[in-house]
PDB file of C-alpha atoms in Angstrom:
ATOM      1  CA  GLY K1244      24.040  13.449  10.236  1.00 68.00           C
ATOM      2  CA  MET K1245      23.136  10.477   8.116  1.00 76.00           C
ATOM      3  CA  ASN K1246      25.803   8.737   6.135  1.00 90.00           C
ATOM      4  CA  ARG K1247      25.410   7.791   2.486  1.00 91.00           C
ATOM      5  CA  SER K1248      24.210   4.212   3.059  1.00 91.00           C
ATOM      6  CA  SER K1249      21.537   5.365   5.535  1.00 91.00           C
ATOM      7  CA  THR K1250      20.282   7.922   3.023  1.00 93.00           C
ATOM      8  CA  VAL K1251      20.176   5.342   0.219  1.00 94.00           C
ATOM      9  CA  HIS K1252      18.407   2.857   2.513  1.00 92.00           C
ATOM     10  CA  LEU K1253      15.809   5.464   3.497  1.00 93.00           C
ATOM     11  CA  LEU K1254      15.162   6.489  -0.125  1.00 94.00           C
ATOM     12  CA  LEU K1255      14.814   2.871  -1.259  1.00 92.00           C
ATOM     13  CA  SER K1256      12.427   2.122   1.608  1.00 90.00           C
ATOM     14  CA  LEU K1257      10.271   5.106   0.642  1.00 92.00           C
ATOM     15  CA  ALA K1258      10.330   3.993  -3.007  1.00 92.00           C
ATOM     16  CA  LEU K1259       9.228   0.494  -1.944  1.00 87.00           C
ATOM     17  CA  GLY K1260       6.315   1.909   0.049  1.00 86.00           C
ATOM     18  CA  VAL K1261       5.196   4.115  -2.842  1.00 88.00           C
ATOM     19  CA  SER K1262       5.466   1.231  -5.321  1.00 89.00           C
ATOM     20  CA  LEU K1263       3.431  -1.046  -3.023  1.00 86.00           C
ATOM     21  CA  VAL K1264       0.609   1.514  -2.879  1.00 84.00           C
ATOM     22  CA  MET K1265       0.795   2.100  -6.633  1.00 87.00           C
ATOM     23  CA  ALA K1266       0.742  -1.646  -7.374  1.00 89.00           C
ATOM     24  CA  THR K1267      -2.311  -2.013  -5.142  1.00 87.00           C
ATOM     25  CA  THR K1268      -4.205   0.521  -7.280  1.00 86.00           C
ATOM     26  CA  VAL K1269      -3.862  -1.677 -10.389  1.00 86.00           C
ATOM     27  CA  GLY K1270      -6.813  -3.956 -11.128  1.00 87.00           C
ATOM     28  CA  SER K1271     -10.159  -4.237 -12.859  1.00 88.00           C
ATOM     29  CA  VAL K1272     -11.811  -1.946 -10.285  1.00 87.00           C
ATOM     30  CA  ALA K1273     -10.318   1.550 -10.222  1.00 86.00           C
ATOM     31  CA  ILE K1274      -9.499   2.415  -6.612  1.00 87.00           C
ATOM     32  CA  PRO K1275      -7.948   5.829  -5.920  1.00 86.00           C
ATOM     33  CA  TRP K1276      -4.600   5.720  -4.115  1.00 82.00           C
ATOM     34  CA  GLY K1277      -6.001   7.853  -1.303  1.00 83.00           C
ATOM     35  CA  ALA K1278      -8.649   5.212  -0.580  1.00 85.00           C
ATOM     36  CA  ILE K1279      -5.957   2.513  -0.497  1.00 86.00           C
ATOM     37  CA  VAL K1280      -3.824   4.496   1.941  1.00 84.00           C
ATOM     38  CA  SER K1281      -6.945   5.095   4.043  1.00 84.00           C
ATOM     39  CA  VAL K1282      -7.800   1.368   4.122  1.00 86.00           C
ATOM     40  CA  ILE K1283      -4.246   0.334   5.052  1.00 85.00           C
ATOM     41  CA  LEU K1284      -3.900   3.008   7.757  1.00 85.00           C
ATOM     42  CA  ALA K1285      -7.299   2.101   9.197  1.00 85.00           C
ATOM     43  CA  LYS K1286      -6.264  -1.567   9.445  1.00 84.00           C
ATOM     44  CA  VAL K1287      -2.817  -0.825  10.895  1.00 85.00           C
ATOM     45  CA  THR K1288      -3.700   1.968  13.331  1.00 86.00           C
ATOM     46  CA  GLY K1289      -7.437   1.546  13.823  1.00 80.00           C
ATOM     47  CA  LEU K1290      -7.947   5.185  12.834  1.00 75.00           C
ATOM     48  CA  THR K1291     -10.029   6.377   9.930  1.00 68.00           C
ATOM     49  CA  THR K1292      -8.111   8.977   7.954  1.00 60.00           C
ATOM     50  CA  MET K1293     -10.746  10.192   5.512  1.00 60.00           C
ATOM     51  CA  ALA K1294     -14.491  10.683   5.458  1.00 63.00           C
ATOM     52  CA  PRO K1295     -16.057   7.398   4.348  1.00 65.00           C
ATOM     53  CA  VAL K1296     -16.875   7.203   0.672  1.00 67.00           C
ATOM     54  CA  ALA K1297     -19.743   5.259  -0.855  1.00 71.00           C
ATOM     55  CA  ASP K1298     -17.552   2.339  -1.935  1.00 80.00           C
ATOM     56  CA  GLN K1299     -15.356   2.231   1.179  1.00 80.00           C
ATOM     57  CA  GLN K1300     -16.507  -1.255   2.254  1.00 83.00           C
ATOM     58  CA  ALA K1301     -15.958  -2.618  -1.245  1.00 87.00           C
ATOM     59  CA  TYR K1302     -12.532  -0.967  -1.394  1.00 88.00           C
ATOM     60  CA  ASP K1303     -11.687  -2.423   2.006  1.00 88.00           C
ATOM     61  CA  ALA K1304     -12.578  -5.949   0.885  1.00 90.00           C
ATOM     62  CA  ILE K1305     -10.767  -5.671  -2.457  1.00 90.00           C
ATOM     63  CA  VAL K1306      -7.606  -4.169  -0.969  1.00 90.00           C
ATOM     64  CA  MET K1307      -7.318  -6.397   2.108  1.00 90.00           C
ATOM     65  CA  HIS K1308      -8.388  -9.723   0.584  1.00 92.00           C
ATOM     66  CA  LEU K1309      -7.185  -9.523  -3.023  1.00 92.00           C
ATOM     67  CA  ARG K1310      -4.719  -6.827  -3.915  1.00 91.00           C
ATOM     68  CA  LEU K1311      -2.571  -6.357  -0.814  1.00 89.00           C
ATOM     69  CA  PRO K1312      -1.854 -10.092  -0.376  1.00 92.00           C
ATOM     70  CA  ARG K1313      -0.905 -10.294  -4.069  1.00 93.00           C
ATOM     71  CA  VAL K1314       1.410  -7.284  -3.848  1.00 90.00           C
ATOM     72  CA  LEU K1315       3.043  -8.443  -0.593  1.00 90.00           C
ATOM     73  CA  LEU K1316       3.596 -11.945  -1.991  1.00 92.00           C
ATOM     74  CA  ALA K1317       5.174 -10.465  -5.115  1.00 91.00           C
ATOM     75  CA  GLY K1318       7.471  -8.381  -2.891  1.00 86.00           C
ATOM     76  CA  LEU K1319       8.504 -11.419  -0.857  1.00 90.00           C
ATOM     77  CA  VAL K1320       9.191 -13.479  -3.971  1.00 93.00           C
ATOM     78  CA  GLY K1321      11.207 -10.620  -5.463  1.00 88.00           C
ATOM     79  CA  GLY K1322      13.165 -10.250  -2.247  1.00 87.00           C
ATOM     80  CA  GLY K1323      13.827 -13.989  -2.205  1.00 91.00           C
ATOM     81  CA  LEU K1324      15.192 -13.838  -5.736  1.00 92.00           C
ATOM     82  CA  ALA K1325      17.459 -10.865  -5.022  1.00 80.00           C
TER      83      ALA K1325
END
């Protein structure tokens, strides 16, 4: 079985992942969280997870070039301050 610290670590890691996706949805262009997950999974695994939507290329550019770098940098700065 998992001990208490492993469980806490797992839950906090899941919370971090969810908060990263949620933070990536925030911006002047409304991008559904499912499209963000699809873009990230496509970049990481090379697989497309959903049928392409009309704005998929725009979402891809916004997520990969603007929002994800901003969110990851904020996470690194926060981790550095902790």
